[in-house]
CSV table of N, CA and C in Angstrom, one decimal:
chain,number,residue,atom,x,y,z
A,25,UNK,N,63.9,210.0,194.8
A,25,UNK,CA,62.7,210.8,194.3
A,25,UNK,C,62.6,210.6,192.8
A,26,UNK,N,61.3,210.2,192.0
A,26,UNK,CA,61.3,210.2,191.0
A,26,UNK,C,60.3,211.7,190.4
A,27,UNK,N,60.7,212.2,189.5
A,27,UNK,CA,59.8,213.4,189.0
A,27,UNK,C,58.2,212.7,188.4
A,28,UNK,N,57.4,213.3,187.8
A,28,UNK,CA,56.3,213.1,187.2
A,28,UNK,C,56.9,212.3,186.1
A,29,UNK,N,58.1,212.8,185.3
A,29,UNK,CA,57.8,212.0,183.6
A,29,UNK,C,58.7,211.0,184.3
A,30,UNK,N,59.2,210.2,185.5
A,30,UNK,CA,59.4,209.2,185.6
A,30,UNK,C,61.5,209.5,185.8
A,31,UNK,N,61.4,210.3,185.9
A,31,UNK,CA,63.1,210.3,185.8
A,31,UNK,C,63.7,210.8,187.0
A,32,UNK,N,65.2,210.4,187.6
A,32,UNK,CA,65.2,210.7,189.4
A,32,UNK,C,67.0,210.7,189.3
A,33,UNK,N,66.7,211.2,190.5
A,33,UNK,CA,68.5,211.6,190.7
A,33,UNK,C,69.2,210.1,190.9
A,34,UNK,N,70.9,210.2,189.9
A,34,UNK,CA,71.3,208.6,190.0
A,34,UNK,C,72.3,209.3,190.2
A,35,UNK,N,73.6,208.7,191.0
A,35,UNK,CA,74.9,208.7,191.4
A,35,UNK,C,75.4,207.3,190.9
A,36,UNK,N,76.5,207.5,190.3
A,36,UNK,CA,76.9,205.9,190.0
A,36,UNK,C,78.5,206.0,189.8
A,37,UNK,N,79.7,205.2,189.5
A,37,UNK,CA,80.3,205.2,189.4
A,37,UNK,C,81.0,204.7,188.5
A,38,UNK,N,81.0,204.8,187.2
A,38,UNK,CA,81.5,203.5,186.1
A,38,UNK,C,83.1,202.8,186.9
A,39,UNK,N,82.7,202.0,186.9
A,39,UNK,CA,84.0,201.3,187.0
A,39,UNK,C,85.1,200.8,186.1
A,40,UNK,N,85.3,200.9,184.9
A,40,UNK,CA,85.8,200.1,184.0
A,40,UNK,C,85.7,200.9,182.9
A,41,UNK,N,86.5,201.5,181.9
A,41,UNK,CA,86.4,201.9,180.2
A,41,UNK,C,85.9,201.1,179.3
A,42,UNK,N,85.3,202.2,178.5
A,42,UNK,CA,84.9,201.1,177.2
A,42,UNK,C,85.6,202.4,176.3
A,43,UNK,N,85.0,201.4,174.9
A,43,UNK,CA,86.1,201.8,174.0
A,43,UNK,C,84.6,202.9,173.2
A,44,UNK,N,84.8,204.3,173.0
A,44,UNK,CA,84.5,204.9,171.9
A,44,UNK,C,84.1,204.8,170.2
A,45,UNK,N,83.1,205.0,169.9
A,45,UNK,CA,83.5,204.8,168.7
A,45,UNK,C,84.2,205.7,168.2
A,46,UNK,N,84.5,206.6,169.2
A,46,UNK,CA,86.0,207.4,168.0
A,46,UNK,C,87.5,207.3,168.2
A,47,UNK,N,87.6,205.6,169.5
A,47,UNK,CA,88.6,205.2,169.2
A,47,UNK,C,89.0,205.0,170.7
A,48,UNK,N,88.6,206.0,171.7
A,48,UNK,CA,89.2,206.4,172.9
A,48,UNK,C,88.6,205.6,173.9
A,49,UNK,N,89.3,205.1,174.8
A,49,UNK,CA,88.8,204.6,176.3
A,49,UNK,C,88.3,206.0,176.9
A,50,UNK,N,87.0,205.2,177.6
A,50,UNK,CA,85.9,206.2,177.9
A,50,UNK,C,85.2,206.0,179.0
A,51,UNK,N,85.2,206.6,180.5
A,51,UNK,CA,84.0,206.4,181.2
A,51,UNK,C,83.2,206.9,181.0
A,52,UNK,N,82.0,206.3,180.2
A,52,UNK,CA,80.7,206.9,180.3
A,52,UNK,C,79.9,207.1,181.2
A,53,UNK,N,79.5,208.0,181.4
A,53,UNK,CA,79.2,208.6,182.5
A,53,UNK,C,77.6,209.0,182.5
A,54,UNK,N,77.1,210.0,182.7
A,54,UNK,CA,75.3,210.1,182.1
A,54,UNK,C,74.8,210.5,180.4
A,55,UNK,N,74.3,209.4,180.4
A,55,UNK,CA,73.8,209.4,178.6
A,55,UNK,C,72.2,208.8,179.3
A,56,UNK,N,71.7,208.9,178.1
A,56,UNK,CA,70.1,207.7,177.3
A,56,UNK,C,70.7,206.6,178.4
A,57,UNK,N,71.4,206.0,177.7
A,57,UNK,CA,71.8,204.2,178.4
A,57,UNK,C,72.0,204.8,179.9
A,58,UNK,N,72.8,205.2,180.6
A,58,UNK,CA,73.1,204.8,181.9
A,58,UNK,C,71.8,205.3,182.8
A,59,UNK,N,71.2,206.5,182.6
A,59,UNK,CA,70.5,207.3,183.4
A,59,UNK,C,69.2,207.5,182.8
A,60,UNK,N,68.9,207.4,181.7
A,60,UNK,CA,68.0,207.7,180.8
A,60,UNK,C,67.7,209.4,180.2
A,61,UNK,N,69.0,210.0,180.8
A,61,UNK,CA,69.1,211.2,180.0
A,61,UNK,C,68.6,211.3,178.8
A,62,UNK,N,67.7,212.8,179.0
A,62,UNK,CA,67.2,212.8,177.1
A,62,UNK,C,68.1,213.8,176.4
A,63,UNK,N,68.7,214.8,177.0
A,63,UNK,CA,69.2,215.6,176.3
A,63,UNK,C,70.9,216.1,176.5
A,64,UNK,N,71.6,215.2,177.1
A,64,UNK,CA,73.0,215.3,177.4
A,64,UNK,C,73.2,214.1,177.8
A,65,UNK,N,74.7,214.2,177.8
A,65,UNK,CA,76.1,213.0,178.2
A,65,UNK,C,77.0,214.0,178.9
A,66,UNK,N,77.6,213.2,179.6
A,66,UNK,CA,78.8,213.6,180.2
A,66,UNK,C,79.9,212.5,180.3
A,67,UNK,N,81.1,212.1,179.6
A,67,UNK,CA,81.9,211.3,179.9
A,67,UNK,C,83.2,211.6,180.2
A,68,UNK,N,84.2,210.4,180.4
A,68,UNK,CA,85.6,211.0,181.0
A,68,UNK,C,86.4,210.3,180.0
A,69,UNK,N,87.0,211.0,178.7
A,69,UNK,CA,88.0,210.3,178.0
A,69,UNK,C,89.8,210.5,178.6
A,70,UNK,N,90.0,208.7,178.6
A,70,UNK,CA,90.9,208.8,179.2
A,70,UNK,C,92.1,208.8,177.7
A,71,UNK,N,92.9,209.4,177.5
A,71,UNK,CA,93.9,209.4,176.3
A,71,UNK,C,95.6,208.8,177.4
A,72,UNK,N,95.8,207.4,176.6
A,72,UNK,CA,97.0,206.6,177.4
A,72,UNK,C,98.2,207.8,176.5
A,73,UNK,N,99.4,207.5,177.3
A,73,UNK,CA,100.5,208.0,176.4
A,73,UNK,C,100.5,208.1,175.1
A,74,UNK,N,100.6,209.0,174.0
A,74,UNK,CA,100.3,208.4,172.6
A,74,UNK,C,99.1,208.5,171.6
A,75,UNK,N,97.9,208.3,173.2
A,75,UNK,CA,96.7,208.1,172.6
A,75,UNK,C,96.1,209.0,171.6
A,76,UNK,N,95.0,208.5,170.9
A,76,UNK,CA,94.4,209.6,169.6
A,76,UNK,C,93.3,209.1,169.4
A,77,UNK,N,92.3,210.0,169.0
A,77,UNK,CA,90.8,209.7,168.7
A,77,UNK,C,90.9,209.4,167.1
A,78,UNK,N,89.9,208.7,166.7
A,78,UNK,CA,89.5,208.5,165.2
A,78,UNK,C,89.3,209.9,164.8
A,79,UNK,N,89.4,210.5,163.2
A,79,UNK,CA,89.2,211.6,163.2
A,79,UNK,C,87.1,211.5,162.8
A,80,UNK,N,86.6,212.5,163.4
A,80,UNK,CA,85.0,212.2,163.8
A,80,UNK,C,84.5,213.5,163.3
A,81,UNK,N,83.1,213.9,163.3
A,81,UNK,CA,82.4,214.9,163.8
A,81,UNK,C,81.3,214.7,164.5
A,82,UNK,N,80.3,215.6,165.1
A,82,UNK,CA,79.0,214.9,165.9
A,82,UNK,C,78.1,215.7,165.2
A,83,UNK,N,76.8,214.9,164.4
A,83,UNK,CA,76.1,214.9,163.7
A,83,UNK,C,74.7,215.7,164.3
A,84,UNK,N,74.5,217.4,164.4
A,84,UNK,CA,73.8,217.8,164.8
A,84,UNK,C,73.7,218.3,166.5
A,85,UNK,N,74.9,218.2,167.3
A,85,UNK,CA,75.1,218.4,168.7
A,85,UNK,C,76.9,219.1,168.6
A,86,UNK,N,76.3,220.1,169.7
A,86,UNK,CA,77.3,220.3,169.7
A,86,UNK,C,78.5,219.8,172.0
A,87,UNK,N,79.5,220.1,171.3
A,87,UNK,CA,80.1,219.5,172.1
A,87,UNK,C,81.3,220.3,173.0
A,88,UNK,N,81.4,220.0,174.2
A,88,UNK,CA,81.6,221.0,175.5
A,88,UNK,C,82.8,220.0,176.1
A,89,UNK,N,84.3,220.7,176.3
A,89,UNK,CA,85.1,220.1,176.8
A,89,UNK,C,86.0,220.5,177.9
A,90,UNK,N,86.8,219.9,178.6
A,90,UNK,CA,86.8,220.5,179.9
A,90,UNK,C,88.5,219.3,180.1
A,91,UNK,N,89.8,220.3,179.8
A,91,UNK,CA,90.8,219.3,179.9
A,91,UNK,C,91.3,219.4,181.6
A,92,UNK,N,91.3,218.0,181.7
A,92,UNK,CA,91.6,217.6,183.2
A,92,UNK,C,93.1,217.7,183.3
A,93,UNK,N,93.9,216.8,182.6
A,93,UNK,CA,95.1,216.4,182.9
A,93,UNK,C,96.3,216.6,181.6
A,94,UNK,N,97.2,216.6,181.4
A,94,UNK,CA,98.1,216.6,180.2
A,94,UNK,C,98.0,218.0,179.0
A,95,UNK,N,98.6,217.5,177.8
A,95,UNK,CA,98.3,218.6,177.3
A,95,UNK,C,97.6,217.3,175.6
A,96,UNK,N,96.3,218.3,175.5
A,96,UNK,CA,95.6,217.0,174.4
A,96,UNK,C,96.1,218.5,172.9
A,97,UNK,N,95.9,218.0,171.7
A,97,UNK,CA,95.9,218.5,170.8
A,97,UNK,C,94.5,218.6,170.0
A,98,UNK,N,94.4,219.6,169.4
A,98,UNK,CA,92.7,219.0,168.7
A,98,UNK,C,92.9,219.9,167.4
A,99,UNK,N,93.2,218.7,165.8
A,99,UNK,CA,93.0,219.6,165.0
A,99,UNK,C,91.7,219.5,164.7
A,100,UNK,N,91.2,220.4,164.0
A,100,UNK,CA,89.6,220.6,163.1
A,100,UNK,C,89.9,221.6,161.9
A,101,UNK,N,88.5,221.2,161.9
A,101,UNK,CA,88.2,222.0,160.1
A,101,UNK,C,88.2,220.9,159.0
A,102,UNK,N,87.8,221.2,157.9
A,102,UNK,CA,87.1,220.3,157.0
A,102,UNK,C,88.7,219.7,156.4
A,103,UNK,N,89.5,220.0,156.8
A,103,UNK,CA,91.2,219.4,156.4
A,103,UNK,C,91.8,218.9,157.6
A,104,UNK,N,91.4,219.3,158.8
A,104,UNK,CA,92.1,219.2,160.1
A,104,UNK,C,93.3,220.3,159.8
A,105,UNK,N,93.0,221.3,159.3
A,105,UNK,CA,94.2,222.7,159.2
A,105,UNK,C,94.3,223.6,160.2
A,106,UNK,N,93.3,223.1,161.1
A,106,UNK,CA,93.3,224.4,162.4
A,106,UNK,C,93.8,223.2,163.9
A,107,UNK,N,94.4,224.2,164.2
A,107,UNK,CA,94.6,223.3,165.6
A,107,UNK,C,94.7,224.2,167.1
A,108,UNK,N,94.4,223.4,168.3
A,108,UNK,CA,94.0,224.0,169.6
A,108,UNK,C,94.6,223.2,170.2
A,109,UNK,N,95.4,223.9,171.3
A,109,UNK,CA,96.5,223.1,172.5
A,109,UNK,C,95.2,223.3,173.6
A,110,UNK,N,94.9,221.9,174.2
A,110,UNK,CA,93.9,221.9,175.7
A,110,UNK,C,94.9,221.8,176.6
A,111,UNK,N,94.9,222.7,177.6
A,111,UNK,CA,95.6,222.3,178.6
A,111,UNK,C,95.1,222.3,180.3
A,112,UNK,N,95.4,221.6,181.2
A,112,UNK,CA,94.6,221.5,182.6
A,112,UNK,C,94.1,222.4,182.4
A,113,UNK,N,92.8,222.9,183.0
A,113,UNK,CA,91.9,223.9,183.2
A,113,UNK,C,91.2,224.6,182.6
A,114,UNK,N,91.4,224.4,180.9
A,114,UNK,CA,90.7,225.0,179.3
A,114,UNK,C,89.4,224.2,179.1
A,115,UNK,N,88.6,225.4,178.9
A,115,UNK,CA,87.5,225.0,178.1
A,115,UNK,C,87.6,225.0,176.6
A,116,UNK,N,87.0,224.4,176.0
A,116,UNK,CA,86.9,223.9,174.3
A,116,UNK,C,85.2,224.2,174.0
A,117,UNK,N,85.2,224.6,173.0
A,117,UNK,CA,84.1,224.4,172.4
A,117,UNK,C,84.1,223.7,171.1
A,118,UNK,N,83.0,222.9,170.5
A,118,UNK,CA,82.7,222.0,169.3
A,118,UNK,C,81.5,222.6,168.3
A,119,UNK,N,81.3,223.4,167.7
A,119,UNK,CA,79.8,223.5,167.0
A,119,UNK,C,79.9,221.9,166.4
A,120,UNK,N,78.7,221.6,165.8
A,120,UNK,CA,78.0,220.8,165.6
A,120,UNK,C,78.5,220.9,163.9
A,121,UNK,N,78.9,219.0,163.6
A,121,UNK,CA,79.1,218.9,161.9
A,121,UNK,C,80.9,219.4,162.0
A,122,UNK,N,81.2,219.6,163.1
A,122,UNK,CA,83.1,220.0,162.7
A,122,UNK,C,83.7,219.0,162.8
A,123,UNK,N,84.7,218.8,161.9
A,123,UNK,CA,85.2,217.6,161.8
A,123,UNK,C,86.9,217.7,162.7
A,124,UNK,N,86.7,216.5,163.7
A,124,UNK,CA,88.0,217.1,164.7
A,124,UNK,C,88.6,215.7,164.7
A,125,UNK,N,89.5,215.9,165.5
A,125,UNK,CA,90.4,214.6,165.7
A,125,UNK,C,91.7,214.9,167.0
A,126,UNK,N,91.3,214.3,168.4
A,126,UNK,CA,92.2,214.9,169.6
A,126,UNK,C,93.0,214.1,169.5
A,127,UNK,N,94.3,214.1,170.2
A,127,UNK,CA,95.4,213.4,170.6
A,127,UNK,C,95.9,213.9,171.7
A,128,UNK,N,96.8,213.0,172.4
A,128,UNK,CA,97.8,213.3,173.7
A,128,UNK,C,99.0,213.7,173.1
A,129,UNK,N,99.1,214.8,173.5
A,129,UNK,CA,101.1,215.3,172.7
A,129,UNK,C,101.7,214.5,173.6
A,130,UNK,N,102.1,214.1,174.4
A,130,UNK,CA,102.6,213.1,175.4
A,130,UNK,C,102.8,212.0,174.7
A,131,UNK,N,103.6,211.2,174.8
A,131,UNK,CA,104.3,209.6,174.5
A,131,UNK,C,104.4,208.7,175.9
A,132,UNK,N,104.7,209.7,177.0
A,132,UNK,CA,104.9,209.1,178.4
A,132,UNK,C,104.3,209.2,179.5
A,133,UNK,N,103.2,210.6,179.3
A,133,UNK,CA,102.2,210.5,180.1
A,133,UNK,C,100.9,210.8,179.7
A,134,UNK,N,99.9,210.3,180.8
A,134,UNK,CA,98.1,209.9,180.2
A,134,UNK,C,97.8,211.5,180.0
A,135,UNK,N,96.7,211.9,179.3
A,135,UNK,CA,95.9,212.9,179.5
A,135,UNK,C,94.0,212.4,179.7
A,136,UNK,N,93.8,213.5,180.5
A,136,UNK,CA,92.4,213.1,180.4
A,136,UNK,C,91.4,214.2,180.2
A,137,UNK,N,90.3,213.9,179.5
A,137,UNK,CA,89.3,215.5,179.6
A,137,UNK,C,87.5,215.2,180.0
A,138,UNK,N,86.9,215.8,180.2
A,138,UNK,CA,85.5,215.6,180.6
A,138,UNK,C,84.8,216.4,179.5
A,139,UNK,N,84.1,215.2,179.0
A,139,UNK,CA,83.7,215.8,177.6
A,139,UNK,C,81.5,215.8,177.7
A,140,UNK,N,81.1,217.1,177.8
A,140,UNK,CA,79.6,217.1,177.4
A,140,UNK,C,79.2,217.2,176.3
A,141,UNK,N,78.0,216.7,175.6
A,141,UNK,CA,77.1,217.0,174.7
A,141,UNK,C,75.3,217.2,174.7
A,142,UNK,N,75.1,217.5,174.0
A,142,UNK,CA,73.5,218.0,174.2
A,142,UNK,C,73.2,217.2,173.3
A,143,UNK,N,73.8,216.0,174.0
A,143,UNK,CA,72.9,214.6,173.2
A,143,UNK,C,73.1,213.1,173.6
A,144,UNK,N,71.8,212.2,174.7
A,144,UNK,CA,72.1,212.0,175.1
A,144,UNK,C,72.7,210.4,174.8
A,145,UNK,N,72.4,210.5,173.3
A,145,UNK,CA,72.8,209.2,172.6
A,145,UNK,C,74.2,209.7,171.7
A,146,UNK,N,75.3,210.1,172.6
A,146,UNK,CA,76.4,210.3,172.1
A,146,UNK,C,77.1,209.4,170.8
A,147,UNK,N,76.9,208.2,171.3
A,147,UNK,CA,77.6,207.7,170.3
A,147,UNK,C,77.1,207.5,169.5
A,148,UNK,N,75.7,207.4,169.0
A,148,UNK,CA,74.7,207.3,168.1
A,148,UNK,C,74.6,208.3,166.9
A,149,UNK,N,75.1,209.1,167.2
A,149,UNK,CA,75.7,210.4,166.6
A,149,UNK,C,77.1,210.8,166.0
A,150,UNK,N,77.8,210.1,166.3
A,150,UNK,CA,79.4,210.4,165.8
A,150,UNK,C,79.3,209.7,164.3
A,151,UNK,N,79.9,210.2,163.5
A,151,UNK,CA,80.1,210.2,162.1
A,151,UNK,C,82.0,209.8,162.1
A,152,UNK,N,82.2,209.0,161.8
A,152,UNK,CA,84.0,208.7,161.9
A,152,UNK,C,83.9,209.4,160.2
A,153,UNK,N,85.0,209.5,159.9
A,153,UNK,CA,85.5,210.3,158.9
A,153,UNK,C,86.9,209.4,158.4
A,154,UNK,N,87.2,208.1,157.9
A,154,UNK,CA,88.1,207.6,157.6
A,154,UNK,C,88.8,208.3,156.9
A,155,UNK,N,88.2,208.8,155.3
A,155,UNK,CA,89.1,209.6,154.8
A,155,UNK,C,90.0,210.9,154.8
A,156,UNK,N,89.7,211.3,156.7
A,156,UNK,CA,90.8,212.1,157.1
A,156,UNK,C,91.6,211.9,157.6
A,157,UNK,N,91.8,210.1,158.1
A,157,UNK,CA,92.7,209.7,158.9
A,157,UNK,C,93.6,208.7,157.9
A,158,UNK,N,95.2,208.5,158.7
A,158,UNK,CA,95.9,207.9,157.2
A,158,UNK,C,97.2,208.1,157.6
A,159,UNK,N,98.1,207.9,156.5
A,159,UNK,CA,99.8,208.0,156.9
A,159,UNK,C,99.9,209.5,157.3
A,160,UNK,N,99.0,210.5,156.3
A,160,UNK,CA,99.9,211.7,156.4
A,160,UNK,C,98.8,212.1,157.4
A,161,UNK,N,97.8,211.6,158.4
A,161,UNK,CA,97.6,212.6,159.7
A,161,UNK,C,98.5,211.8,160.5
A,162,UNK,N,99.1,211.0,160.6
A,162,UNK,CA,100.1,210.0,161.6
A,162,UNK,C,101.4,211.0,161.1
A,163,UNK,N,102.1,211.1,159.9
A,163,UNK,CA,102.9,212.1,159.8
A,163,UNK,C,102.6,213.5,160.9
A,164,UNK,N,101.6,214.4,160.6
A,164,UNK,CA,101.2,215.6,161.3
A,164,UNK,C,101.5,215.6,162.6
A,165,UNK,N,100.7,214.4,162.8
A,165,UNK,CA,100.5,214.7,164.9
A,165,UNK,C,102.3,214.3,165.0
A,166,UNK,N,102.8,213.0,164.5
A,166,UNK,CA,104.4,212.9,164.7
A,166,UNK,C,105.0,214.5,164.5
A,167,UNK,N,104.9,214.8,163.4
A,167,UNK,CA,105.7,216.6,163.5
A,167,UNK,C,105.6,217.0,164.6
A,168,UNK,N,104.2,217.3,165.1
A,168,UNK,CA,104.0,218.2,166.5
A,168,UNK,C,104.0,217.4,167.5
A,169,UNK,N,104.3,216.1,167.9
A,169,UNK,CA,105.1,215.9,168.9
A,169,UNK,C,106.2,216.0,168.9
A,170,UNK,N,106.9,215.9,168.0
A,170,UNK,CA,108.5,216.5,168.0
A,170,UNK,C,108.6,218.0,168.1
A,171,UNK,N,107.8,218.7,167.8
A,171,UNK,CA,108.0,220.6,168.4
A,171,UNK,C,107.6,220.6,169.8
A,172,UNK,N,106.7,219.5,170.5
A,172,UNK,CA,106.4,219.3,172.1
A,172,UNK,C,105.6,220.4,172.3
């Protein structure tokens, strides 16, 4: 069935990850590009043992998260001085313009989370933040993997 402005129910299956621009393997899932979504995404970031996001914010959207598997870390704030343990079954919330940066506390096992936004050109919108990322946030997340 297609509606009047031309848009209709899709089922699809990504097969394959792509890479984020905030660093992470990603099934993208419904955005603009796959479905022609105008006003959300829904993807599946997959974080390998280890894994870490670029540190980012999303420029005007805010962001809705939902941890599937493992346990992810998420600092934020304009230092990355605040931090949140996701674990199976937690919701997260993102206002819009906060600057975060997730990780897998794990070294040996995957984590994964299902991540929405009210925007459906997700990546079009991510702002990377290099000058928060560096020896001493690779220091940080090392400390809090060693407290586990």
């Amino acid at each position: 069935m297609t509606t009047p402005d031309g848009t209709k129910v899709m089922i699809f299956t990504p097969q394959t990850t792509s890479i984020a621009k905030q660093g992470m393997p990603a099934f993208f899932g419904v955005s603009e590009n796959s479905t022609g979504a105008r006003h959300l995404s829904l993807n599946l970031t997959a974080f390998g043992p280890g894994g870490r996001a670029k540190t980012h914010f999303h420029r005007d959207y805010e962001t809705a998260i939902y941890t599937v598997s493992g346990a992810i870390i998420l600092l934020y704030g304009d230092k990355l001085e605040h931090e949140a343990l996701m674990l199976p079954g937690s919701f997260t919330y993102i206002p819009p313009v906060v600057p975060h940066v997730a990780f897998n506390l794990s070294l040996t096992e995957p984590a994964t989370a299902l991540t929405a936004r009210n925007d459906a050109r997700e990546q079009e919108n991510v702002v990377l933040m290099p000058e928060l990322d560096g020896p001493w946030l690779d220091q940080v997340i090392a400390d809090r993997r060693a407290r586990g």
